[in-house]
Structure formats: C-alpha cells, structure tokens
JSON list of C-alpha atoms in Angstrom, two decimals:
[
{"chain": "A", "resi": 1, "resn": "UNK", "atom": "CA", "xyz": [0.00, 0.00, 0.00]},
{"chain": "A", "resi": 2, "resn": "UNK", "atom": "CA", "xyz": [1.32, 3.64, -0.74]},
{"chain": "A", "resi": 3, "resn": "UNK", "atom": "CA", "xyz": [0.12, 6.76, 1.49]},
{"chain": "A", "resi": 4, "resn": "UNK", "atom": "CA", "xyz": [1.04, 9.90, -0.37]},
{"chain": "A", "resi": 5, "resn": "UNK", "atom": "CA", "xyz": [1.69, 12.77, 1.94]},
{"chain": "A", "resi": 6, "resn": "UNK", "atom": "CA", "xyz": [1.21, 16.56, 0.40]},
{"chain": "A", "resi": 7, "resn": "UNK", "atom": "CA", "xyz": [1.64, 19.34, 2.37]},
{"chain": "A", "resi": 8, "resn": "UNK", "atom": "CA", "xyz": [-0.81, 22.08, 0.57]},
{"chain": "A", "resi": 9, "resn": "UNK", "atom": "CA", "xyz": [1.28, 24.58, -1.74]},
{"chain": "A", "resi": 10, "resn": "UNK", "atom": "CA", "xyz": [1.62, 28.87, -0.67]},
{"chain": "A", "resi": 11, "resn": "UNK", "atom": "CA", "xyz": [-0.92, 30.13, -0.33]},
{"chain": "A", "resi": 12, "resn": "UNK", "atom": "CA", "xyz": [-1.98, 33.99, 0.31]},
{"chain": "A", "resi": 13, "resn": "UNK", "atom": "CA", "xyz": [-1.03, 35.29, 3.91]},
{"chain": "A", "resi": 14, "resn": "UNK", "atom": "CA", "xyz": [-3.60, 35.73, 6.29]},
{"chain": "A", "resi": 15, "resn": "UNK", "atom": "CA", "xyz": [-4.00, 39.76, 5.53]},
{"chain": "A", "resi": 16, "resn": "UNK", "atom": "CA", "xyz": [-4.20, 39.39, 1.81]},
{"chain": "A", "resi": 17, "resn": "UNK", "atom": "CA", "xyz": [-7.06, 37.25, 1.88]},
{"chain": "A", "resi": 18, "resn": "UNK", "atom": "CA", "xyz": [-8.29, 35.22, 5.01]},
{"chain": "A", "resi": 19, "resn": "UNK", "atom": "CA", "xyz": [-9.61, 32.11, 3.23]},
{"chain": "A", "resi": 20, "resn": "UNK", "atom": "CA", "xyz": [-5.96, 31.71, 2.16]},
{"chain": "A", "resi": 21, "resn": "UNK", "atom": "CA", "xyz": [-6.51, 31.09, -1.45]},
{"chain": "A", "resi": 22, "resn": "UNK", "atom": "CA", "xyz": [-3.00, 29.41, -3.37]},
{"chain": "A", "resi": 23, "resn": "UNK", "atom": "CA", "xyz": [-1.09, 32.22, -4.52]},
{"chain": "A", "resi": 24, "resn": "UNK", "atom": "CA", "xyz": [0.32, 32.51, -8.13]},
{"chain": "A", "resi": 25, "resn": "UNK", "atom": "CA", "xyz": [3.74, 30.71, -6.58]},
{"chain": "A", "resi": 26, "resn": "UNK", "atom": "CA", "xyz": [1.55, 27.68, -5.49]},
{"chain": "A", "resi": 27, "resn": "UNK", "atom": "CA", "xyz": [-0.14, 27.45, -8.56]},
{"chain": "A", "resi": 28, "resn": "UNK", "atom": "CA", "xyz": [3.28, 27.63, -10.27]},
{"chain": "A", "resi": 29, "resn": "UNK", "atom": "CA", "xyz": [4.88, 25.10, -7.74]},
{"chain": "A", "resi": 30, "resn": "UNK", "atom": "CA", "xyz": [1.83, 22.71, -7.91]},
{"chain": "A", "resi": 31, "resn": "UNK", "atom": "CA", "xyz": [2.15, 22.82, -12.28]},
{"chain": "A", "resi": 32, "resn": "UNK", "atom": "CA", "xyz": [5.82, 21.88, -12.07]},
{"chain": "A", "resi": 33, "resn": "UNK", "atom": "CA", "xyz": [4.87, 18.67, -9.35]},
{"chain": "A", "resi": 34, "resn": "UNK", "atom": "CA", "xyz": [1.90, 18.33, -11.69]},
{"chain": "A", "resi": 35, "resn": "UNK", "atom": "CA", "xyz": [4.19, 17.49, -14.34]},
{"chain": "A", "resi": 36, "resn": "UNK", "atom": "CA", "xyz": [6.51, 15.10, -12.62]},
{"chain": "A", "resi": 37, "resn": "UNK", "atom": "CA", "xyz": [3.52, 13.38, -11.12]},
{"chain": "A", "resi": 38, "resn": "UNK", "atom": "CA", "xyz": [2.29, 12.75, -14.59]},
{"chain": "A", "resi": 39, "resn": "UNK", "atom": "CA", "xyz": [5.31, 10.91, -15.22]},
{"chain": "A", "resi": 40, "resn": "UNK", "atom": "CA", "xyz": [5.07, 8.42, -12.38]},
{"chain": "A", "resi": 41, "resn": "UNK", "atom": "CA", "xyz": [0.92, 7.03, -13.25]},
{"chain": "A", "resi": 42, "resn": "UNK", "atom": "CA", "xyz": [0.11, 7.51, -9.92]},
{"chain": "A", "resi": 43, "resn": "UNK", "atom": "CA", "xyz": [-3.03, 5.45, -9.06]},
{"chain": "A", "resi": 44, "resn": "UNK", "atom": "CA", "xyz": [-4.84, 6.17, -5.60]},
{"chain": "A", "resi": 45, "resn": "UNK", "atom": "CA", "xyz": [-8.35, 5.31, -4.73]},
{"chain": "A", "resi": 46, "resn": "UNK", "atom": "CA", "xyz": [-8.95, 8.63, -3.41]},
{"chain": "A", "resi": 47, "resn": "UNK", "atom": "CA", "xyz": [-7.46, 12.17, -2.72]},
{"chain": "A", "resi": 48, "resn": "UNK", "atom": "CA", "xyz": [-8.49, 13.33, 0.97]},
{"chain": "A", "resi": 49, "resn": "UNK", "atom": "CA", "xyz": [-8.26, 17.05, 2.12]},
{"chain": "A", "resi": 50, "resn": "UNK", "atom": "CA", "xyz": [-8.59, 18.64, 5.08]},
{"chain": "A", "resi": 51, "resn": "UNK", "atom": "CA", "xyz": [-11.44, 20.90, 3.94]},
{"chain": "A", "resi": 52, "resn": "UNK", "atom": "CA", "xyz": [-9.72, 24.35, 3.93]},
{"chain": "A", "resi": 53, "resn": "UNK", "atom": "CA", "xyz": [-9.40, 25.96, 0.43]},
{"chain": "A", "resi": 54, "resn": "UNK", "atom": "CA", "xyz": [-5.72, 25.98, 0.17]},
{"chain": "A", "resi": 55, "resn": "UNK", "atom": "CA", "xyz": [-5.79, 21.80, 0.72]},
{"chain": "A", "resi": 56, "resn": "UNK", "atom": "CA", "xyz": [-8.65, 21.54, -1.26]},
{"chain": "A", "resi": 57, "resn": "UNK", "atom": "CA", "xyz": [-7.15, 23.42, -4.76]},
{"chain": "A", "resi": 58, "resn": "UNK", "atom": "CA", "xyz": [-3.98, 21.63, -3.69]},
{"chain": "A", "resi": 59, "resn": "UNK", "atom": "CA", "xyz": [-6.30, 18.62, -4.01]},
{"chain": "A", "resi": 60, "resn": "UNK", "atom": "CA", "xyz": [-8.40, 19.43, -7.24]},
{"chain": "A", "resi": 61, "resn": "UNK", "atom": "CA", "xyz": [-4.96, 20.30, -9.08]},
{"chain": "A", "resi": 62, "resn": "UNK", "atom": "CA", "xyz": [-3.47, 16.87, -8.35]},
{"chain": "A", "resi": 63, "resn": "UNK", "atom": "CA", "xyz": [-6.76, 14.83, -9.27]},
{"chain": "A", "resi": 64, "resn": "UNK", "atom": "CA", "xyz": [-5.82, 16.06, -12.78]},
{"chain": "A", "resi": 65, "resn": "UNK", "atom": "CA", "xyz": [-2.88, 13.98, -13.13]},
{"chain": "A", "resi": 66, "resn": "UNK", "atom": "CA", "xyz": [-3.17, 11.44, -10.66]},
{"chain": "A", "resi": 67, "resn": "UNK", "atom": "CA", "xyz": [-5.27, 8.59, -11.68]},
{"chain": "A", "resi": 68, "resn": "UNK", "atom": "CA", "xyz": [-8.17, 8.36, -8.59]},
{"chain": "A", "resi": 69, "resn": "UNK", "atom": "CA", "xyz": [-11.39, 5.92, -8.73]},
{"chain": "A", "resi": 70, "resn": "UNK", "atom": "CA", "xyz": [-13.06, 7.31, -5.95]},
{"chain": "A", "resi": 71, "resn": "UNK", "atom": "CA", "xyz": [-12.70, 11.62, -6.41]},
{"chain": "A", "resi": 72, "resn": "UNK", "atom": "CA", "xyz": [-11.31, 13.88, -4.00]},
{"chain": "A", "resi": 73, "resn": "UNK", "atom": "CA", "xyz": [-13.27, 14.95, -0.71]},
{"chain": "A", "resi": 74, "resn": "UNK", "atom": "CA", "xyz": [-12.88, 16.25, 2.24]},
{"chain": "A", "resi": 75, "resn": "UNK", "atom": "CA", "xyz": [-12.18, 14.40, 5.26]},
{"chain": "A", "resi": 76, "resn": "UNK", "atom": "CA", "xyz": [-11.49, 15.02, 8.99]},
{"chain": "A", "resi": 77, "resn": "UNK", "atom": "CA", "xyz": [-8.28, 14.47, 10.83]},
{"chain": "A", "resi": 78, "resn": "UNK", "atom": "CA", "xyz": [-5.98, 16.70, 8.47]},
{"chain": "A", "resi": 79, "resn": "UNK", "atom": "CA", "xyz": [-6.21, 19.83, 9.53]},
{"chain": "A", "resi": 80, "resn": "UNK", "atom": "CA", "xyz": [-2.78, 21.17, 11.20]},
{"chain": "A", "resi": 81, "resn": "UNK", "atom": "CA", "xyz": [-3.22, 20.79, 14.79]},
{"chain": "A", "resi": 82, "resn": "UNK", "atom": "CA", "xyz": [-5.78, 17.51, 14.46]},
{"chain": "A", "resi": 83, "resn": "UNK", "atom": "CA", "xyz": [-4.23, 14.41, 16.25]},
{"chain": "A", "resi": 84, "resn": "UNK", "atom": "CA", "xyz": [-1.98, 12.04, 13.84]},
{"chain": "A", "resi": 85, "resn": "UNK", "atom": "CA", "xyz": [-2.88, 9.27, 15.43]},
{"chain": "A", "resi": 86, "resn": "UNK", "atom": "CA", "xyz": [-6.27, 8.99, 14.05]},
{"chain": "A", "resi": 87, "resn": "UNK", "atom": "CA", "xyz": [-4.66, 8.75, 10.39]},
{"chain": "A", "resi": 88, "resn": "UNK", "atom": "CA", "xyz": [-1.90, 6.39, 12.13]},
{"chain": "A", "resi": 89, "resn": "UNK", "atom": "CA", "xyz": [-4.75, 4.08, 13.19]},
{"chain": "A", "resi": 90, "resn": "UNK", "atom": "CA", "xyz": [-6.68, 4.41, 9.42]},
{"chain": "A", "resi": 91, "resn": "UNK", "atom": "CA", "xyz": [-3.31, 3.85, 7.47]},
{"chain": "A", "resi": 92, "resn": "UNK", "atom": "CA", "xyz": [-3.05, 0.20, 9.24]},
{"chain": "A", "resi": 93, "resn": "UNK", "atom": "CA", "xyz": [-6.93, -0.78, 8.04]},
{"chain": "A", "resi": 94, "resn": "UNK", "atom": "CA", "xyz": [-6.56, 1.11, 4.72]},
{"chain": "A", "resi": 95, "resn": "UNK", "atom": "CA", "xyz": [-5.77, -1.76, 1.53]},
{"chain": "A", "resi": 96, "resn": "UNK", "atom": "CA", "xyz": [-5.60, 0.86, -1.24]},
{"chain": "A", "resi": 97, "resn": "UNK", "atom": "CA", "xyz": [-3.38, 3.92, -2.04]},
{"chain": "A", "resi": 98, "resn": "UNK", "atom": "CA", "xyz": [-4.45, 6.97, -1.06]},
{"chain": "A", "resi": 99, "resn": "UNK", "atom": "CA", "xyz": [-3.20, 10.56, -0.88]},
{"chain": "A", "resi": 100, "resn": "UNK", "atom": "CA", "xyz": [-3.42, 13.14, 1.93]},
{"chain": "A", "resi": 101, "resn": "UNK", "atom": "CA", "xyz": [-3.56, 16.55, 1.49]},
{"chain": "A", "resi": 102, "resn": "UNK", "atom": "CA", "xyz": [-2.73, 18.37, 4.42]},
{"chain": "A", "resi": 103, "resn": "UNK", "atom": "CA", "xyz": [-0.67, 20.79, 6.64]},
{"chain": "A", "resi": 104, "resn": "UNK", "atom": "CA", "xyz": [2.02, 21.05, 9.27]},
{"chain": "A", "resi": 105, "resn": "UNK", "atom": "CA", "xyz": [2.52, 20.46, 11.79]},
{"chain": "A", "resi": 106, "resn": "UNK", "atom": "CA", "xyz": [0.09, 17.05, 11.34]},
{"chain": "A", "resi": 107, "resn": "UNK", "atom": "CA", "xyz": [1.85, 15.37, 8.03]},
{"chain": "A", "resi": 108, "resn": "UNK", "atom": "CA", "xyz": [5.34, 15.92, 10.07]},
{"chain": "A", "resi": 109, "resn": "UNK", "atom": "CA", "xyz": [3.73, 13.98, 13.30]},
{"chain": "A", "resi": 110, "resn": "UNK", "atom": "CA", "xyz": [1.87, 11.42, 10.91]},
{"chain": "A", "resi": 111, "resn": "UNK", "atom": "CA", "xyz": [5.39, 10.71, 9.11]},
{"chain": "A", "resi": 112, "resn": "UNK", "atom": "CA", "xyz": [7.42, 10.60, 12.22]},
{"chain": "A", "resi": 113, "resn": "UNK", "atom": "CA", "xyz": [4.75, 8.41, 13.76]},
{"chain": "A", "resi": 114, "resn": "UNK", "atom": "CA", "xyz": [4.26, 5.83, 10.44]},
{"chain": "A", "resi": 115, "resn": "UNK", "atom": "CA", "xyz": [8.47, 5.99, 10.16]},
{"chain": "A", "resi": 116, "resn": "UNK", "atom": "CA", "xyz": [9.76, 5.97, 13.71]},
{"chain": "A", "resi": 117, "resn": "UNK", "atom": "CA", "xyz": [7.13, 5.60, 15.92]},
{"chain": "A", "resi": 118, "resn": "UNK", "atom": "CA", "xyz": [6.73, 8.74, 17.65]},
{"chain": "A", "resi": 119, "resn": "UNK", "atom": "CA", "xyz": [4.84, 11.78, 16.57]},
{"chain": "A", "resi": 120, "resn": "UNK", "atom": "CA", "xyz": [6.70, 14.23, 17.56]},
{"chain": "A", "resi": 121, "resn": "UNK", "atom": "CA", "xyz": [10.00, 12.78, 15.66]},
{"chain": "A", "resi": 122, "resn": "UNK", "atom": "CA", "xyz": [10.64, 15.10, 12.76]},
{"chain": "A", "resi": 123, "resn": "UNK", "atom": "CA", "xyz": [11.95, 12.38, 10.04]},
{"chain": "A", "resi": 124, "resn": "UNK", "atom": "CA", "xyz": [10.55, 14.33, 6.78]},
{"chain": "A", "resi": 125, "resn": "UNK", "atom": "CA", "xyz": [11.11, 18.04, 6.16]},
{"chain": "A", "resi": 126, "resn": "UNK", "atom": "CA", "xyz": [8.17, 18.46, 4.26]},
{"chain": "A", "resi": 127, "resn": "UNK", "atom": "CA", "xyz": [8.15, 21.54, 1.81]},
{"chain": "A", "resi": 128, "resn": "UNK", "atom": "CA", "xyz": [4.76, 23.40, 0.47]},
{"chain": "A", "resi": 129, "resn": "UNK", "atom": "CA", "xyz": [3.45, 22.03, -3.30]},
{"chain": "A", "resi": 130, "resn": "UNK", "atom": "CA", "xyz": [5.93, 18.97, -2.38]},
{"chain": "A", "resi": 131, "resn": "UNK", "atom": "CA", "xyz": [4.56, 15.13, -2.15]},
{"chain": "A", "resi": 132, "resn": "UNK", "atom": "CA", "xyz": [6.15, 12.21, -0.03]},
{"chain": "A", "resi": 133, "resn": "UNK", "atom": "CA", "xyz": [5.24, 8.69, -1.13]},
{"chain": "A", "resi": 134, "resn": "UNK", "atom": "CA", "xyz": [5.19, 6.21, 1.85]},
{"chain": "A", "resi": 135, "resn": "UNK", "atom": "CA", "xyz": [4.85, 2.74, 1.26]},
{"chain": "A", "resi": 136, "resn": "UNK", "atom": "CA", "xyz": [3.62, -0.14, 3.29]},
{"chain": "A", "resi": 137, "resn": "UNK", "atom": "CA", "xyz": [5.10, -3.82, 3.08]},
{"chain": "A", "resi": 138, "resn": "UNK", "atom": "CA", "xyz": [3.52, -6.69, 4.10]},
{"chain": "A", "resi": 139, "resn": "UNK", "atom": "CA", "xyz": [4.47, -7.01, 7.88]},
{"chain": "A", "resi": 140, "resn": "UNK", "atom": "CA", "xyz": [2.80, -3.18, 8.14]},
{"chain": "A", "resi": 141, "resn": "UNK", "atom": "CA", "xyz": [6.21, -1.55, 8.15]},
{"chain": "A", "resi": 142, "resn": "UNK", "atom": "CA", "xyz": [6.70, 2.30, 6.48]},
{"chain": "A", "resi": 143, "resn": "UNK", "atom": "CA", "xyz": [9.31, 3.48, 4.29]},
{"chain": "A", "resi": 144, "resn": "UNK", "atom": "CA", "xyz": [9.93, 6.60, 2.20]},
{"chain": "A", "resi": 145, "resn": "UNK", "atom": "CA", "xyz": [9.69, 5.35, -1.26]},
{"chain": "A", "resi": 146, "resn": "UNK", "atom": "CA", "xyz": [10.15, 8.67, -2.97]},
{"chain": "A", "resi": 147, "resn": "UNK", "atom": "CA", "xyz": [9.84, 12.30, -2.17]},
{"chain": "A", "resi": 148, "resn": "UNK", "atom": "CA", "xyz": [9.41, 15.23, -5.04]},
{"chain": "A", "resi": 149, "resn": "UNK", "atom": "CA", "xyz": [9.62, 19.05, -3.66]},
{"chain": "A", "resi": 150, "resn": "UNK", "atom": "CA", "xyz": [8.75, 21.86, -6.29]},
{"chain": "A", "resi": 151, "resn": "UNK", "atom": "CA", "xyz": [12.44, 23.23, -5.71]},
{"chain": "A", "resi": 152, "resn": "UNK", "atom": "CA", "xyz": [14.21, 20.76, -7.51]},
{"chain": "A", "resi": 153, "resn": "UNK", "atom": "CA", "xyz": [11.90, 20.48, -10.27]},
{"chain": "A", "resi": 154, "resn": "UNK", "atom": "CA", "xyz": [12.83, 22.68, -13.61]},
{"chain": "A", "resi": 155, "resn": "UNK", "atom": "CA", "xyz": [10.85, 26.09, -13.71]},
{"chain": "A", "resi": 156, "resn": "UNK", "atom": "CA", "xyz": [7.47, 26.29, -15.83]},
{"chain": "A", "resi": 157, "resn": "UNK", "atom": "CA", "xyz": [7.46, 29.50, -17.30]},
{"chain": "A", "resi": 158, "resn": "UNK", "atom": "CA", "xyz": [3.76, 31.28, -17.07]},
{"chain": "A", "resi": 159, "resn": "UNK", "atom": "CA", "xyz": [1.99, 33.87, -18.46]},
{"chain": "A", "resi": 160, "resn": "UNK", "atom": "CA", "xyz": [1.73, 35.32, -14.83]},
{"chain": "A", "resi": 161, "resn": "UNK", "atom": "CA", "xyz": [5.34, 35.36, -14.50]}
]
C-alpha cells in the first residue's frame, strides 16, 4: 500500500485574503509537481483534504494527473493541529493507495509516527506544493519510497510570470 503525503502549496497570507486562497507561486509550484507526477501514473483510490481551500485546490490540481477511482473529498483528521494518530490508526486498516492533502505540523507527526514511531519525531522536512510517497510492506512496516519538492523540479514559465 502507498500513502502519499502533500503538504498544501503557498498560499496567500492571512492579511491578503483570510480564506488563504494558493497564490500565483503555489499554482506555479503545484504545475511543475503536476508534471513530474504525470510521469510516475500515480493510481490512488482517493485524494483526501482537510477541507480548507488551500488543501482543497492543492487537491483538485493533483486529481488532474493522478489517476483516482473514488474523487477527492474532504475528510477530517488533516487539519494542522488535528491528532496524527487517528490517520496512524486508518493507514493500518486502509488496503488501497491513497493521498493526503494536508498541513504542518500534522503530516510531520503522521510521518514521524508511520516511520519511527513517535509523533513528535521530525523524520521528513516536508516543503509546500511537495509530495512524499510512503509505502507499506507486508508485515505493516513504512518506508519513504520517494519524495518530489517543487524546488528541484525545472521552472514552468507562465503567463503570470
């Protein structure tokens, strides 16, 4: 089983806009992962977000390139302070590939508790717009199979630019 782990790309500061829309840098970011991730034929049953709009374009962006049966919805138990346990507990019943999108500090205590144990372990150094595949062998143990981060990919120019 693979759990992908996306921390949401930038999105507008609080006193620019308080929903916290992307801003043109996430949507940037998010087309240059968008690309990679096209490469790779990711399959995933669904794409889960924690509800707030930031997440949820995050989300919608990736569903275009990432093969999912089931759609992208919102769930609970990914917003940033929520309890990683609850998605440490899911991730041991869950069969089929799935990806999270989500913020920090929760992916960082979901990773460190999936990879070491212990929540508050800081084993990834997750990066905005950047996904973290985890995968799941068959005695229920976690590894990083691959991690992409919008920094290393090659710039997409833009008409916004």
């Amino acid at each position: 089983m693979k759990l992908y782990l996306v921390q949401h790309a930038e999105a507008k500061g609080e006193q620019e806009d308080p929903v916290r829309p992307l801003s043109q840098k996430g949507w940037r970011d998010l087309e240059k992962v968008s690309i990679f991730l096209q490469g790779k034929a990711i399959r995933v049953s669904r794409i889960l977000h924690s509800g707030k709009l930031r997440a949820k374009q995050t989300a919608e962006k990736l569903s275009e390139v990432v093969h999912c049966s089931e759609g992208v919805e919102e769930t609970d138990g990914l917003a940033p302070l929520d309890d990683a346990t609850k998605w440490g507990d899911r991730s041991r019943e869950q069969t089929d590939d799935v990806m999270l999108v989500g913020h920090l500090p929760h992916l960082s205590k979901l990773a460190g508790l999936l990879l070491a144990g212990d929540p508050n372990r800081t084993v990834i150094d997750f990066k905005m717009g950047g996904v973290v595949c985890l995968e799941r062998d068959e005695k229920g143990n976690w590894c990083v199979g691959w991690m992409i981060i919008p920094q290393v990919l090659c710039r997409v120019s833009s008409q916004n630019d």
